[in-house]
Each structure stands twice: as C-alpha cells, then as structure tokens.
Amino acid sequence: MLTVTDLQASYRGLVAIQGISIAVGAGEIVAVVGSNGAGKSTLLKSIAGWVKPDSGGVSFLGQDLLSLPAHGISRTGVALVPEGRRLFPRLSVRDNLMLGGYTKKKGPERDAPLEFIFSLFPRLAERLDQRAETLSGGEQQMLAIGRALMGQPKLLMLDEPSQGIMPKLVDELLEAVRKIRDRGTTVLLVEQRVAECLDVADRAYVLQTGRVALSGTSTEIAADDGVRRAYLGI
Ligand code: ATP
C-alpha cells in the first residue's frame, strides 16, 4: 500500500532522515520506534507532505506522493495526526470533528464515520459542545484521531498518540488503534511506549539517527536484545 524508498530529508542542511525505506501493507498496523531525534516525526511528515524530502520516493496505492502538495496527499487517503494534536482550541468538539470532514459535502456521507468514532471514544459524544481546549490530554488525543477519521483515510499515521496521557488511557487508545485497523484503515504508528506499541503492531521498524536500524515482526523486534535493553528496560 505504502512504499517509502531511500528517503532523505533535512532541515536547513542538517540531515534528519537518511536513506529510509519502509513498506506498509493494506490492513497492517506498522510501528516506528526509536529514541528522541531519530527521525520518526520527520518520516511521517515527509509522507504527509508537510516536510519536503531531499530525495527518495514515496508511493501510495501506486501514486507518487512526492509530486503532490499536502492537501493532494490527504485526498489520496493519507491522514496524519501530528504530535501535539493541533486541534482548533476554541472550537467545540463537534466543530473540530466537522472540520476533519471538510473535503466531503455536508450530508450523510460526511457524517458516516461519527457513529464509529463515538463507539471508539464515547467521551467525545458526551462532550460535543465542549471547547477543545478544555478537554483533558487524553480526550484531546481522542478528538485528534476522531477528526482524522472524519476524512475516512485509508492510511492513518499517528505520531506519539500516548504522549502526555495517563497509563490507563494508553491501553484504551491502543485498543482503539486496533479497532480502527479492524474496520479497514491501515495504521502507521510512531510511539515512545515501545512495549505497548509492539503489542498492537504487526511489524515494526526501529530508527536510529535517521536510519532504519532494525525491522521485523513485532515478536522479532520485542525479542531483540538491543531493543530489550534500549527500549524495554530489560
Ligand atoms: P522525538 O521522538 O523526539 O519526537 P523524532 O524521532 O520524531 O524525535 P524528528 O522530530 O523527526 O525525530 O527529528 C529528527 C531530527 O531533525 C532531530 O535532530 C531534530 O532536531 C531535527 N528537526 C526536526 N524538526 C526540525 C525543524 N523544524 N527544524 C530543524 N530541525 C528539526
């Protein structure tokens, strides 16, 4: 479904990712893990068109994404929920959700994902008129994911969804990720909580200083000695 080939991206001449190649198959949950600054966010932003790579290729369902602007990429069915969520703080939960479906005409088709979103995150349904800025961190993350789902993406990319939320909610959130996949959306997941994330992912890539250091099934990655020492505290 998604093929990233030899991708390089830099910020003002400083290379952030160098020669990254990954593949994501339809229906998979693929995790990207690695320490701070390894290039995980840059990889997701490059795929979404928020960062313009220096070289390499990104192909999604046979389309060359690097030739498209960010809004063109989102129309192909790729959505990114960035770190820090980027909600519209002063708007209500309802309006934030509606803005996620902005490419669709008002009507039943636009509203179709709502039922699923509310089944995933019942708290959102209870807080439709609440301003986004007054939600808890976990609720804001749910809203950010809900907003992305309103666009009915084929590939959902999540950048550290567990950031700043309490441990109990992390499991709930990752369970939601599993349900999103089971409903037919492919997921590319960047996470710092490596153990929990490998639990839901089918496969994983470990990034180190802008390169893929290791890749394999989640079971293989979780059993790797280096990974266990560096990320799993074993
Ligand atoms: P983290 O887990 O801390 O979010 P990451 O693996 O997502 O890290 P990136 O955010 O992709 O890593 O950063 C990769 C490198 O690019 C880092 O050295 C970082 O300082 C640099 N970088 C990221 N964004 C920018 C930017 N907007 N301007 C300049 N340098 C940047």
Tab-separated table of C-alpha atoms and ligand atoms in Angstrom:
chain	number	residue	atom	x	y	z
A	1	MET	CA	0.000	0.000	0.000
A	2	LEU	CA	2.724	2.452	1.055
A	3	THR	CA	6.309	2.171	-0.097
A	4	VAL	CA	8.964	4.587	1.075
A	5	THR	CA	12.247	4.227	-0.780
A	6	ASP	CA	15.612	5.621	0.227
A	7	LEU	CA	14.053	8.765	1.664
A	8	GLN	CA	16.251	11.627	2.806
A	9	ALA	CA	15.030	14.818	4.461
A	10	SER	CA	16.857	17.649	6.151
A	11	TYR	CA	16.259	20.922	7.918
A	12	ARG	CA	18.468	23.771	6.716
A	13	GLY	CA	21.136	21.370	5.563
A	14	LEU	CA	21.068	19.170	8.680
A	15	VAL	CA	20.054	15.673	7.677
A	16	ALA	CA	17.190	14.288	9.800
A	17	ILE	CA	16.488	11.064	7.920
A	18	GLN	CA	18.905	9.411	5.553
A	19	GLY	CA	18.013	6.608	3.224
A	20	ILE	CA	14.916	5.291	4.959
A	21	SER	CA	12.988	2.522	3.212
A	22	ILE	CA	9.807	1.086	4.699
A	23	ALA	CA	6.734	-0.699	3.399
A	24	VAL	CA	3.231	-0.860	4.836
A	25	GLY	CA	0.728	-3.396	3.570
A	26	ALA	CA	-3.032	-2.839	3.462
A	27	GLY	CA	-4.623	-3.824	6.775
A	28	GLU	CA	-1.428	-3.747	8.805
A	29	ILE	CA	-0.502	-1.848	11.927
A	30	VAL	CA	3.145	-0.922	11.462
A	31	ALA	CA	5.080	0.701	14.290
A	32	VAL	CA	8.044	3.052	14.042
A	33	VAL	CA	10.051	3.308	17.244
A	34	GLY	CA	13.371	4.876	18.167
A	35	SER	CA	14.902	7.377	20.541
A	36	ASN	CA	14.343	11.130	20.563
A	37	GLY	CA	15.503	12.786	17.383
A	38	ALA	CA	15.793	9.510	15.459
A	39	GLY	CA	13.661	10.994	12.685
A	40	LYS	CA	10.282	9.354	13.329
A	41	SER	CA	8.222	12.531	13.067
A	42	THR	CA	10.182	13.679	10.046
A	43	LEU	CA	9.389	10.390	8.320
A	44	LEU	CA	5.638	10.802	8.916
A	45	LYS	CA	5.687	14.473	7.912
A	46	SER	CA	7.562	13.628	4.721
A	47	ILE	CA	4.918	11.054	3.795
A	48	ALA	CA	2.116	13.540	4.524
A	49	GLY	CA	3.818	16.282	2.508
A	50	TRP	CA	4.411	18.586	5.492
A	51	VAL	CA	8.155	18.315	5.003
A	52	LYS	CA	9.651	18.237	1.522
A	53	PRO	CA	12.256	15.448	1.289
A	54	ASP	CA	15.585	15.994	-0.487
A	55	SER	CA	15.458	12.692	-2.322
A	56	GLY	CA	13.908	9.259	-2.412
A	57	GLY	CA	10.402	8.069	-3.203
A	58	VAL	CA	7.005	7.715	-1.534
A	59	SER	CA	4.412	5.667	-3.349
A	60	PHE	CA	0.888	5.161	-2.028
A	61	LEU	CA	-1.532	2.871	-3.880
A	62	GLY	CA	0.604	3.331	-6.966
A	63	GLN	CA	0.644	7.141	-6.768
A	64	ASP	CA	3.820	9.162	-6.370
A	65	LEU	CA	3.111	11.290	-3.303
A	66	LEU	CA	6.213	13.456	-3.609
A	67	SER	CA	4.738	15.127	-6.673
A	68	LEU	CA	1.618	16.166	-4.732
A	69	PRO	CA	1.040	19.058	-2.306
A	70	ALA	CA	-0.058	18.182	1.259
A	71	HIS	CA	-3.780	18.653	0.530
A	72	GLY	CA	-3.433	16.462	-2.568
A	73	ILE	CA	-1.833	13.768	-0.431
A	74	SER	CA	-4.673	13.953	2.069
A	75	ARG	CA	-7.132	13.464	-0.821
A	76	THR	CA	-5.418	10.186	-1.731
A	77	GLY	CA	-6.480	8.892	1.711
A	78	VAL	CA	-3.414	9.567	3.855
A	79	ALA	CA	-4.026	11.274	7.224
A	80	LEU	CA	-1.515	12.386	9.850
A	81	VAL	CA	-2.371	13.052	13.487
A	82	PRO	CA	0.708	15.050	14.487
A	83	GLU	CA	2.445	15.229	17.818
A	84	GLY	CA	0.748	17.901	19.892
A	85	ARG	CA	-2.581	17.227	18.154
A	86	ARG	CA	-3.120	20.654	16.583
A	87	LEU	CA	-6.805	20.958	17.366
A	88	PHE	CA	-8.735	24.191	16.985
A	89	PRO	CA	-8.659	25.029	20.723
A	90	ARG	CA	-11.538	27.490	20.817
A	91	LEU	CA	-13.876	25.417	18.693
A	92	SER	CA	-16.173	22.772	20.092
A	93	VAL	CA	-15.609	19.053	19.822
A	94	ARG	CA	-18.370	18.965	17.196
A	95	ASP	CA	-16.803	21.688	15.053
A	96	ASN	CA	-13.359	20.105	15.271
A	97	LEU	CA	-14.837	16.839	14.039
A	98	MET	CA	-16.725	18.546	11.235
A	99	LEU	CA	-13.544	20.268	10.059
A	100	GLY	CA	-11.992	16.819	9.676
A	101	GLY	CA	-14.630	16.022	7.096
A	102	TYR	CA	-14.164	19.280	5.232
A	103	THR	CA	-13.415	17.626	1.907
A	104	LYS	CA	-16.826	15.943	1.930
A	105	LYS	CA	-20.168	17.572	1.172
A	106	LYS	CA	-22.456	18.174	4.145
A	107	GLY	CA	-24.750	15.205	4.497
A	108	PRO	CA	-24.943	11.546	5.426
A	109	GLU	CA	-21.695	10.626	3.698
A	110	ARG	CA	-19.738	13.261	5.615
A	111	ASP	CA	-21.300	12.224	8.918
A	112	ALA	CA	-20.950	8.476	8.311
A	113	PRO	CA	-17.800	7.984	10.441
A	114	LEU	CA	-19.357	9.675	13.508
A	115	GLU	CA	-21.062	6.565	14.797
A	116	PHE	CA	-17.815	4.581	14.713
A	117	ILE	CA	-15.855	7.464	16.282
A	118	PHE	CA	-18.348	7.699	19.142
A	119	SER	CA	-18.245	3.944	19.653
A	120	LEU	CA	-14.440	4.190	19.931
A	121	PHE	CA	-14.490	7.258	22.149
A	122	PRO	CA	-17.827	7.631	23.948
A	123	ARG	CA	-16.400	10.601	25.879
A	124	LEU	CA	-16.432	12.667	22.704
A	125	ALA	CA	-20.141	12.051	22.199
A	126	GLU	CA	-20.753	13.294	25.735
A	127	ARG	CA	-18.772	16.478	25.150
A	128	LEU	CA	-19.828	17.694	21.707
A	129	ASP	CA	-20.364	21.277	22.820
A	130	GLN	CA	-17.262	21.495	24.973
A	131	ARG	CA	-14.385	23.607	23.676
A	132	ALA	CA	-11.404	21.514	22.596
A	133	GLU	CA	-9.020	23.460	24.835
A	134	THR	CA	-10.950	22.373	27.932
A	135	LEU	CA	-10.620	18.645	27.189
A	136	SER	CA	-8.111	16.537	29.103
A	137	GLY	CA	-4.964	15.477	27.279
A	138	GLY	CA	-6.364	12.037	26.590
A	139	GLU	CA	-9.650	13.438	25.332
A	140	GLN	CA	-7.800	15.826	23.049
A	141	GLN	CA	-5.907	12.921	21.580
A	142	MET	CA	-9.193	11.080	21.004
A	143	LEU	CA	-10.576	14.158	19.285
A	144	ALA	CA	-7.498	14.490	17.084
A	145	ILE	CA	-7.860	10.869	15.997
A	146	GLY	CA	-11.613	11.298	15.542
A	147	ARG	CA	-11.049	14.358	13.407
A	148	ALA	CA	-8.650	12.428	11.180
A	149	LEU	CA	-11.160	9.567	10.878
A	150	MET	CA	-13.794	12.020	9.628
A	151	GLY	CA	-11.758	12.239	6.419
A	152	GLN	CA	-12.209	8.453	6.029
A	153	PRO	CA	-8.487	7.833	5.463
A	154	LYS	CA	-7.109	4.618	4.011
A	155	LEU	CA	-3.835	5.132	5.876
A	156	LEU	CA	-3.841	6.742	9.313
A	157	MET	CA	-0.484	7.912	10.653
A	158	LEU	CA	-0.313	8.630	14.379
A	159	ASP	CA	2.627	10.491	15.897
A	160	GLU	CA	3.026	9.571	19.568
A	161	PRO	CA	-0.641	9.345	20.487
A	162	SER	CA	0.249	8.326	24.050
A	163	GLN	CA	2.247	11.478	24.720
A	164	GLY	CA	1.153	13.219	27.898
A	165	ILE	CA	-1.656	10.853	28.768
A	166	MET	CA	-2.016	8.598	31.761
A	167	PRO	CA	-1.026	4.915	31.527
A	168	LYS	CA	-4.572	3.601	31.847
A	169	LEU	CA	-5.662	5.623	28.837
A	170	VAL	CA	-2.709	4.453	26.754
A	171	ASP	CA	-4.097	0.933	26.619
A	172	GLU	CA	-7.525	2.285	25.717
A	173	LEU	CA	-6.021	4.348	22.944
A	174	LEU	CA	-4.019	1.473	21.529
A	175	GLU	CA	-7.115	-0.717	21.685
A	176	ALA	CA	-8.859	1.955	19.604
A	177	VAL	CA	-5.987	1.769	17.110
A	178	ARG	CA	-6.616	-1.942	16.788
A	179	LYS	CA	-10.320	-1.360	16.158
A	180	ILE	CA	-9.557	1.281	13.541
A	181	ARG	CA	-7.420	-1.238	11.708
A	182	ASP	CA	-10.025	-3.986	12.091
A	183	ARG	CA	-12.505	-1.666	10.426
A	184	GLY	CA	-10.254	-1.403	7.377
A	185	THR	CA	-7.893	1.531	7.935
A	186	THR	CA	-4.181	0.773	7.737
A	187	VAL	CA	-2.122	2.322	10.546
A	188	LEU	CA	1.431	3.650	10.738
A	189	LEU	CA	2.162	4.322	14.391
A	190	VAL	CA	5.045	6.242	15.938
A	191	GLU	CA	5.343	5.570	19.655
A	192	GLN	CA	7.673	6.059	22.600
A	193	ARG	CA	5.859	3.408	24.614
A	194	VAL	CA	7.593	0.624	22.813
A	195	ALA	CA	6.282	-2.375	24.750
A	196	GLU	CA	2.614	-1.382	24.467
A	197	CYS	CA	3.027	-0.393	20.867
A	198	LEU	CA	4.629	-3.720	19.873
A	199	ASP	CA	1.642	-5.415	21.478
A	200	VAL	CA	-0.758	-3.972	18.898
A	201	ALA	CA	1.548	-3.712	15.873
A	202	ASP	CA	2.064	-6.455	13.313
A	203	ARG	CA	5.511	-5.255	12.297
A	204	ALA	CA	7.935	-2.594	13.403
A	205	TYR	CA	10.882	-0.515	12.262
A	206	VAL	CA	13.476	0.760	14.706
A	207	LEU	CA	15.025	4.080	13.666
A	208	GLN	CA	18.398	5.247	14.879
A	209	THR	CA	19.870	8.604	13.901
A	210	GLY	CA	17.824	8.851	10.750
A	211	ARG	CA	18.258	5.288	9.514
A	212	VAL	CA	16.390	2.002	9.845
A	213	ALA	CA	18.477	0.029	12.345
A	214	LEU	CA	16.179	-2.971	12.550
A	215	SER	CA	12.901	-4.223	11.147
A	216	GLY	CA	10.771	-7.300	11.591
A	217	THR	CA	7.579	-8.648	13.076
A	218	SER	CA	6.654	-7.195	16.449
A	219	THR	CA	7.537	-10.501	18.062
A	220	GLU	CA	11.003	-10.460	16.495
A	221	ILE	CA	11.607	-6.837	17.494
A	222	ALA	CA	10.395	-7.420	21.055
A	223	ALA	CA	12.797	-10.357	21.362
A	224	ASP	CA	15.824	-8.443	20.085
A	225	ASP	CA	18.460	-7.989	22.784
A	226	GLY	CA	19.348	-4.435	21.769
A	227	VAL	CA	15.711	-3.387	21.711
A	228	ARG	CA	15.060	-5.025	25.065
A	229	ARG	CA	17.963	-3.150	26.640
A	230	ALA	CA	17.358	0.213	24.966
A	231	TYR	CA	13.572	0.456	24.910
A	232	LEU	CA	12.031	-2.206	27.062
A	233	GLY	CA	14.184	-1.731	30.145
A	234	ILE	CA	15.123	-5.400	30.342
B	1	ATP	P1	11.015	12.720	19.015
B	1	ATP	O1	10.728	11.338	19.470
B	1	ATP	O2	11.855	13.488	19.994
B	1	ATP	O3	9.809	13.472	18.541
B	1	ATP	P2	11.742	12.005	16.305
B	1	ATP	O4	12.306	10.651	16.191
B	1	ATP	O5	10.331	12.201	15.921
B	1	ATP	O6	12.001	12.579	17.750
B	1	ATP	P3	12.311	14.154	14.494
B	1	ATP	O7	11.371	15.080	15.184
B	1	ATP	O8	11.933	13.644	13.183
B	1	ATP	O9	12.676	12.941	15.432
B	1	ATP	O10	13.703	14.900	14.391
B	1	ATP	C1	14.811	14.383	13.662
B	1	ATP	C2	15.935	15.435	13.657
B	1	ATP	O11	15.504	16.575	12.912
B	1	ATP	C3	16.296	15.947	15.023
B	1	ATP	O12	17.691	16.128	15.062
B	1	ATP	C4	15.585	17.282	15.128
B	1	ATP	O13	16.260	18.195	15.955
B	1	ATP	C5	15.567	17.746	13.702
B	1	ATP	N1	14.380	18.586	13.407
B	1	ATP	C6	13.081	18.171	13.494
B	1	ATP	N2	12.246	19.164	13.145
B	1	ATP	C7	13.026	20.241	12.836
B	1	ATP	C8	12.755	21.583	12.410
B	1	ATP	N3	11.507	22.011	12.196
B	1	ATP	N4	13.817	22.394	12.200
B	1	ATP	C9	15.080	21.955	12.386
B	1	ATP	N5	15.407	20.710	12.783
B	1	ATP	C10	14.399	19.851	13.007
